[in-house]
PDB file of C-alpha atoms in Angstrom:
ATOM      1  CA  UNK A   1      22.714  11.035 -18.684  1.00 78.00           C
ATOM      2  CA  UNK A   2      21.548  14.076 -20.508  1.00 92.00           C
ATOM      3  CA  UNK A   3      22.212  17.649 -19.381  1.00 90.00           C
ATOM      4  CA  UNK A   4      18.134  17.738 -18.851  1.00 91.00           C
ATOM      5  CA  UNK A   5      18.120  14.377 -16.820  1.00 93.00           C
ATOM      6  CA  UNK A   6      21.173  15.867 -14.261  1.00 94.00           C
ATOM      7  CA  UNK A   7      18.867  19.054 -14.076  1.00 93.00           C
ATOM      8  CA  UNK A   8      15.829  16.999 -13.203  1.00 94.00           C
ATOM      9  CA  UNK A   9      17.896  15.103 -10.589  1.00 94.00           C
ATOM     10  CA  UNK A  10      19.222  18.393  -9.002  1.00 94.00           C
ATOM     11  CA  UNK A  11      15.378  19.444  -8.290  1.00 94.00           C
ATOM     12  CA  UNK A  12      14.746  16.413  -6.971  1.00 95.00           C
ATOM     13  CA  UNK A  13      17.325  16.358  -4.304  1.00 93.00           C
ATOM     14  CA  UNK A  14      16.455  19.847  -3.727  1.00 94.00           C
ATOM     15  CA  UNK A  15      12.930  18.682  -2.732  1.00 94.00           C
ATOM     16  CA  UNK A  16      12.099  20.975  -5.451  1.00 95.00           C
ATOM     17  CA  UNK A  17       8.720  20.088  -7.656  1.00 96.00           C
ATOM     18  CA  UNK A  18       9.148  17.981 -10.805  1.00 96.00           C
ATOM     19  CA  UNK A  19       6.688  15.911 -12.749  1.00 96.00           C
ATOM     20  CA  UNK A  20       6.091  12.441 -13.858  1.00 95.00           C
ATOM     21  CA  UNK A  21       7.320  13.365 -17.540  1.00 95.00           C
ATOM     22  CA  UNK A  22      10.201  14.804 -16.275  1.00 94.00           C
ATOM     23  CA  UNK A  23      11.284  12.056 -13.955  1.00 95.00           C
ATOM     24  CA  UNK A  24      10.360   9.091 -16.545  1.00 95.00           C
ATOM     25  CA  UNK A  25      13.927   8.082 -17.195  1.00 94.00           C
ATOM     26  CA  UNK A  26      14.260   6.860 -13.720  1.00 95.00           C
ATOM     27  CA  UNK A  27      11.651   3.926 -14.512  1.00 94.00           C
ATOM     28  CA  UNK A  28      14.399   1.579 -14.787  1.00 93.00           C
ATOM     29  CA  UNK A  29      14.982   1.490 -10.763  1.00 94.00           C
ATOM     30  CA  UNK A  30      11.399   0.221 -10.491  1.00 96.00           C
ATOM     31  CA  UNK A  31      10.908  -3.376  -9.336  1.00 97.00           C
ATOM     32  CA  UNK A  32       7.307  -3.859  -9.519  1.00 97.00           C
ATOM     33  CA  UNK A  33       7.775  -7.445 -11.267  1.00 98.00           C
ATOM     34  CA  UNK A  34      10.451  -8.640  -8.708  1.00 98.00           C
ATOM     35  CA  UNK A  35       8.119  -7.249  -5.790  1.00 98.00           C
ATOM     36  CA  UNK A  36       5.271  -9.133  -7.177  1.00 98.00           C
ATOM     37  CA  UNK A  37       7.319 -12.426  -7.460  1.00 98.00           C
ATOM     38  CA  UNK A  38       8.560 -11.842  -3.936  1.00 98.00           C
ATOM     39  CA  UNK A  39       4.765 -11.518  -2.509  1.00 98.00           C
ATOM     40  CA  UNK A  40       3.882 -14.697  -4.051  1.00 97.00           C
ATOM     41  CA  UNK A  41       6.954 -16.829  -2.974  1.00 97.00           C
ATOM     42  CA  UNK A  42       6.006 -19.207  -0.364  1.00 96.00           C
ATOM     43  CA  UNK A  43       7.123 -18.354   3.125  1.00 92.00           C
ATOM     44  CA  UNK A  44       9.220 -21.428   3.697  1.00 94.00           C
ATOM     45  CA  UNK A  45      11.261 -20.737   0.754  1.00 96.00           C
ATOM     46  CA  UNK A  46      13.660 -18.335   2.657  1.00 95.00           C
ATOM     47  CA  UNK A  47      16.219 -18.810   0.111  1.00 96.00           C
ATOM     48  CA  UNK A  48      13.804 -17.506  -2.893  1.00 97.00           C
ATOM     49  CA  UNK A  49      12.963 -14.597  -0.710  1.00 97.00           C
ATOM     50  CA  UNK A  50      16.501 -13.651   0.348  1.00 97.00           C
ATOM     51  CA  UNK A  51      17.657 -13.571  -3.571  1.00 98.00           C
ATOM     52  CA  UNK A  52      14.694 -11.565  -4.699  1.00 98.00           C
ATOM     53  CA  UNK A  53      15.177  -9.344  -1.499  1.00 97.00           C
ATOM     54  CA  UNK A  54      18.551  -8.282  -2.714  1.00 98.00           C
ATOM     55  CA  UNK A  55      17.616  -7.847  -6.340  1.00 98.00           C
ATOM     56  CA  UNK A  56      14.636  -5.680  -5.197  1.00 98.00           C
ATOM     57  CA  UNK A  57      16.562  -3.407  -2.714  1.00 98.00           C
ATOM     58  CA  UNK A  58      19.357  -0.811  -3.076  1.00 98.00           C
ATOM     59  CA  UNK A  59      21.029  -2.622  -0.134  1.00 98.00           C
ATOM     60  CA  UNK A  60      19.922  -5.174   2.570  1.00 98.00           C
ATOM     61  CA  UNK A  61      21.754  -6.416   6.020  1.00 97.00           C
ATOM     62  CA  UNK A  62      22.154  -9.636   7.418  1.00 97.00           C
ATOM     63  CA  UNK A  63      18.981 -11.726   8.959  1.00 95.00           C
ATOM     64  CA  UNK A  64      16.458  -9.293   7.389  1.00 95.00           C
ATOM     65  CA  UNK A  65      12.920 -10.276   7.852  1.00 96.00           C
ATOM     66  CA  UNK A  66      10.283  -8.608   5.542  1.00 98.00           C
ATOM     67  CA  UNK A  67       6.890 -10.295   5.700  1.00 98.00           C
ATOM     68  CA  UNK A  68       4.961 -10.489   2.519  1.00 97.00           C
ATOM     69  CA  UNK A  69       2.892  -8.380   1.079  1.00 98.00           C
ATOM     70  CA  UNK A  70       4.880  -5.470   0.892  1.00 98.00           C
ATOM     71  CA  UNK A  71       4.928  -2.430  -1.367  1.00 98.00           C
ATOM     72  CA  UNK A  72       7.592   0.058  -3.192  1.00 98.00           C
ATOM     73  CA  UNK A  73       7.165   2.611  -5.685  1.00 97.00           C
ATOM     74  CA  UNK A  74      10.696   1.446  -6.625  1.00 97.00           C
ATOM     75  CA  UNK A  75      12.600  -0.522  -4.311  1.00 98.00           C
ATOM     76  CA  UNK A  76      15.678   0.097  -5.386  1.00 97.00           C
ATOM     77  CA  UNK A  77      15.822   3.399  -3.326  1.00 97.00           C
ATOM     78  CA  UNK A  78      15.443   1.460  -0.025  1.00 98.00           C
ATOM     79  CA  UNK A  79      18.485   0.567   2.044  1.00 98.00           C
ATOM     80  CA  UNK A  80      17.888  -1.373   4.939  1.00 98.00           C
ATOM     81  CA  UNK A  81      20.500  -2.802   7.861  1.00 98.00           C
ATOM     82  CA  UNK A  82      21.115  -5.882   9.635  1.00 98.00           C
ATOM     83  CA  UNK A  83      18.503  -7.508  12.106  1.00 98.00           C
ATOM     84  CA  UNK A  84      15.553  -5.606  10.416  1.00 98.00           C
ATOM     85  CA  UNK A  85      12.118  -6.951  10.976  1.00 98.00           C
ATOM     86  CA  UNK A  86       9.310  -5.422   8.634  1.00 98.00           C
ATOM     87  CA  UNK A  87       5.712  -6.839   9.320  1.00 98.00           C
ATOM     88  CA  UNK A  88       3.072  -7.516   6.886  1.00 98.00           C
ATOM     89  CA  UNK A  89       1.711  -4.506   4.484  1.00 98.00           C
ATOM     90  CA  UNK A  90       4.684  -2.125   4.749  1.00 98.00           C
ATOM     91  CA  UNK A  91       4.762   0.526   1.862  1.00 98.00           C
ATOM     92  CA  UNK A  92       7.639   2.524   0.940  1.00 98.00           C
ATOM     93  CA  UNK A  93       7.196   5.423  -1.360  1.00 98.00           C
ATOM     94  CA  UNK A  94      10.784   5.611  -2.433  1.00 98.00           C
ATOM     95  CA  UNK A  95      11.104   8.029  -5.007  1.00 97.00           C
ATOM     96  CA  UNK A  96      14.253   9.062  -3.207  1.00 97.00           C
ATOM     97  CA  UNK A  97      16.195   7.114  -0.606  1.00 98.00           C
ATOM     98  CA  UNK A  98      14.792   5.629   2.315  1.00 98.00           C
ATOM     99  CA  UNK A  99      17.553   4.466   4.850  1.00 98.00           C
ATOM    100  CA  UNK A 100      16.874   1.980   7.509  1.00 98.00           C
ATOM    101  CA  UNK A 101      19.309   1.062  10.323  1.00 98.00           C
ATOM    102  CA  UNK A 102      20.122  -1.846  12.130  1.00 98.00           C
ATOM    103  CA  UNK A 103      17.711  -3.811  14.532  1.00 98.00           C
ATOM    104  CA  UNK A 104      14.765  -1.545  13.478  1.00 98.00           C
ATOM    105  CA  UNK A 105      11.470  -3.121  14.053  1.00 98.00           C
ATOM    106  CA  UNK A 106       8.332  -2.141  11.937  1.00 98.00           C
ATOM    107  CA  UNK A 107       4.686  -3.204  12.885  1.00 98.00           C
ATOM    108  CA  UNK A 108       1.930  -4.008  10.373  1.00 98.00           C
ATOM    109  CA  UNK A 109       0.478  -1.347   7.842  1.00 98.00           C
ATOM    110  CA  UNK A 110       3.237   1.283   7.909  1.00 98.00           C
ATOM    111  CA  UNK A 111       3.953   3.672   5.171  1.00 98.00           C
ATOM    112  CA  UNK A 112       7.008   5.497   4.698  1.00 98.00           C
ATOM    113  CA  UNK A 113       6.614   8.137   2.226  1.00 98.00           C
ATOM    114  CA  UNK A 114       9.383  10.425   0.597  1.00 98.00           C
ATOM    115  CA  UNK A 115       6.863  12.440  -1.522  1.00 98.00           C
ATOM    116  CA  UNK A 116       4.271  14.718  -1.458  1.00 97.00           C
ATOM    117  CA  UNK A 117       2.088  17.008  -3.633  1.00 96.00           C
ATOM    118  CA  UNK A 118       1.386  20.714  -4.032  1.00 96.00           C
ATOM    119  CA  UNK A 119      -1.343  22.020  -1.935  1.00 95.00           C
ATOM    120  CA  UNK A 120      -3.385  24.140  -4.815  1.00 96.00           C
ATOM    121  CA  UNK A 121      -4.675  21.812  -7.512  1.00 95.00           C
ATOM    122  CA  UNK A 122      -3.684  23.635 -10.576  1.00 93.00           C
ATOM    123  CA  UNK A 123       0.160  22.599  -9.619  1.00 94.00           C
ATOM    124  CA  UNK A 124      -0.828  19.063  -9.497  1.00 94.00           C
ATOM    125  CA  UNK A 125      -1.004  18.147 -13.263  1.00 95.00           C
ATOM    126  CA  UNK A 126       1.229  15.592 -14.449  1.00 95.00           C
ATOM    127  CA  UNK A 127       1.576  14.214 -11.275  1.00 95.00           C
ATOM    128  CA  UNK A 128       3.774  17.082  -9.944  1.00 96.00           C
ATOM    129  CA  UNK A 129       5.434  16.393  -6.579  1.00 97.00           C
ATOM    130  CA  UNK A 130       8.186  16.657  -4.315  1.00 97.00           C
ATOM    131  CA  UNK A 131      10.685  14.111  -2.769  1.00 97.00           C
ATOM    132  CA  UNK A 132      12.752  14.201   0.506  1.00 98.00           C
ATOM    133  CA  UNK A 133      14.857  11.194   1.946  1.00 98.00           C
ATOM    134  CA  UNK A 134      13.469   9.728   5.028  1.00 98.00           C
ATOM    135  CA  UNK A 135      15.936   8.307   7.644  1.00 98.00           C
ATOM    136  CA  UNK A 136      15.185   5.501  10.454  1.00 98.00           C
ATOM    137  CA  UNK A 137      18.360   5.163  13.137  1.00 98.00           C
ATOM    138  CA  UNK A 138      19.607   2.092  14.682  1.00 98.00           C
ATOM    139  CA  UNK A 139      17.086   0.206  16.892  1.00 98.00           C
ATOM    140  CA  UNK A 140      13.821   1.940  16.038  1.00 98.00           C
ATOM    141  CA  UNK A 141      10.296   0.570  16.922  1.00 98.00           C
ATOM    142  CA  UNK A 142       7.732   1.812  14.951  1.00 98.00           C
ATOM    143  CA  UNK A 143       4.014   0.671  15.968  1.00 98.00           C
ATOM    144  CA  UNK A 144       1.196  -0.590  13.584  1.00 98.00           C
ATOM    145  CA  UNK A 145      -0.325   1.658  10.930  1.00 98.00           C
ATOM    146  CA  UNK A 146       2.165   4.561  11.095  1.00 98.00           C
ATOM    147  CA  UNK A 147       3.165   7.108   8.306  1.00 98.00           C
ATOM    148  CA  UNK A 148       6.431   8.637   8.190  1.00 98.00           C
ATOM    149  CA  UNK A 149       6.320  11.882   5.845  1.00 98.00           C
ATOM    150  CA  UNK A 150       8.820  13.555   3.373  1.00 98.00           C
ATOM    151  CA  UNK A 151      12.177  14.339   5.013  1.00 98.00           C
ATOM    152  CA  UNK A 152      11.882  12.608   8.445  1.00 98.00           C
ATOM    153  CA  UNK A 153      14.584  11.436  10.475  1.00 98.00           C
ATOM    154  CA  UNK A 154      13.864   9.475  13.443  1.00 98.00           C
ATOM    155  CA  UNK A 155      16.453   8.888  15.682  1.00 98.00           C
ATOM    156  CA  UNK A 156      18.290   6.142  17.552  1.00 98.00           C
ATOM    157  CA  UNK A 157      16.018   3.910  19.752  1.00 98.00           C
ATOM    158  CA  UNK A 158      13.304   6.032  19.240  1.00 98.00           C
ATOM    159  CA  UNK A 159       9.696   4.338  19.667  1.00 98.00           C
ATOM    160  CA  UNK A 160       6.786   5.600  17.506  1.00 98.00           C
ATOM    161  CA  UNK A 161       3.303   4.934  18.786  1.00 98.00           C
ATOM    162  CA  UNK A 162       0.754   3.015  16.555  1.00 98.00           C
ATOM    163  CA  UNK A 163      -1.401   5.354  14.418  1.00 98.00           C
ATOM    164  CA  UNK A 164       1.265   8.139  14.511  1.00 98.00           C
ATOM    165  CA  UNK A 165       1.648  10.760  11.520  1.00 98.00           C
ATOM    166  CA  UNK A 166       5.320  11.591  11.811  1.00 98.00           C
ATOM    167  CA  UNK A 167       5.563  14.957   9.897  1.00 98.00           C
ATOM    168  CA  UNK A 168       8.907  16.222  11.906  1.00 98.00           C
ATOM    169  CA  UNK A 169      12.075  14.854  13.066  1.00 98.00           C
ATOM    170  CA  UNK A 170      12.063  12.749  16.538  1.00 98.00           C
ATOM    171  CA  UNK A 171      14.988  12.830  18.963  1.00 98.00           C
ATOM    172  CA  UNK A 172      16.662   9.960  19.710  1.00 98.00           C
ATOM    173  CA  UNK A 173      15.646   7.643  22.876  1.00 98.00           C
ATOM    174  CA  UNK A 174      12.158   9.546  23.184  1.00 98.00           C
ATOM    175  CA  UNK A 175       8.590   7.858  22.756  1.00 98.00           C
ATOM    176  CA  UNK A 176       6.622   9.491  20.388  1.00 98.00           C
ATOM    177  CA  UNK A 177       2.573   9.623  19.476  1.00 98.00           C
ATOM    178  CA  UNK A 178      -0.217  11.247  18.063  1.00 98.00           C
ATOM    179  CA  UNK A 179      -1.347  13.057  14.633  1.00 96.00           C
ATOM    180  CA  UNK A 180       1.209  15.206  14.088  1.00 97.00           C
ATOM    181  CA  UNK A 181       3.548  12.872  16.062  1.00 98.00           C
ATOM    182  CA  UNK A 182       4.872  14.644  19.248  1.00 98.00           C
ATOM    183  CA  UNK A 183       7.760  13.476  21.672  1.00 98.00           C
ATOM    184  CA  UNK A 184       5.822  12.441  25.054  1.00 97.00           C
ATOM    185  CA  UNK A 185       8.961  11.308  27.103  1.00 97.00           C
ATOM    186  CA  UNK A 186      12.409  10.043  27.138  1.00 97.00           C
ATOM    187  CA  UNK A 187      13.585   6.774  26.986  1.00 97.00           C
ATOM    188  CA  UNK A 188      15.854   5.881  30.481  1.00 94.00           C
ATOM    189  CA  UNK A 189      17.113   3.653  32.258  1.00 92.00           C
ATOM    190  CA  UNK A 190      14.193   3.071  34.453  1.00 92.00           C
ATOM    191  CA  UNK A 191      12.903   1.404  31.154  1.00 91.00           C
ATOM    192  CA  UNK A 192      14.970  -1.373  31.644  1.00 89.00           C
ATOM    193  CA  UNK A 193      14.013  -3.219  34.734  1.00 78.00           C
ATOM    194  CA  UNK A 194      10.606  -4.082  33.859  1.00 66.00           C
ATOM    195  CA  UNK A 195       9.622  -7.349  31.555  1.00 59.00           C
ATOM    196  CA  UNK A 196       6.113  -5.918  30.945  1.00 66.00           C
ATOM    197  CA  UNK A 197       4.728  -4.795  27.640  1.00 65.00           C
ATOM    198  CA  UNK A 198       4.143  -0.784  27.773  1.00 62.00           C
ATOM    199  CA  UNK A 199       0.951   0.132  28.940  1.00 59.00           C
ATOM    200  CA  UNK A 200       0.619  -3.036  30.991  1.00 55.00           C
ATOM    201  CA  UNK A 201      -0.769  -1.712  34.742  1.00 47.00           C
ATOM    202  CA  UNK A 202      -0.464  -5.204  36.592  1.00 42.00           C
TER     203      UNK A 202
END
């Protein structure tokens, strides 16, 4: 790696703006063709899907289910733990790392994006952007059509309500909803006895 590439990587890690041209050397980490193959693999061909997933992702745990189609800018910057379930149309904008713990469930249409762009249009030439890693801790449940923004950490056991835009860290063992996403309550032992789904008034 050249001195210039080292300097660009350092800026990326610091969350400082960088351009597409500056980051072009990261291109070999993109797994677009393998993702295309994964999304076209028959649902019952679990061995083939597992083989492709291990080649696409930076790391993947045991008993992982990722329903097709899914999308990723790179794929190689995504790390998934054991007992993961990702429903259809999960999108990883993984210019930097996305780390997902064990026992995480993600509903349809969710976007995890590590990257944003400058507000002023004059700064957006050559796709200038910044990137900050996302961390999703163990046993998190993310509802449908949620967007998780750069730099966010979602704590252990948290539940993110459908349609939320998560722009700040969410503490462990909380329910958070809305745009922007805010904590509405803590998860306690009082949530254990019921077998009813959330919101069921019967």
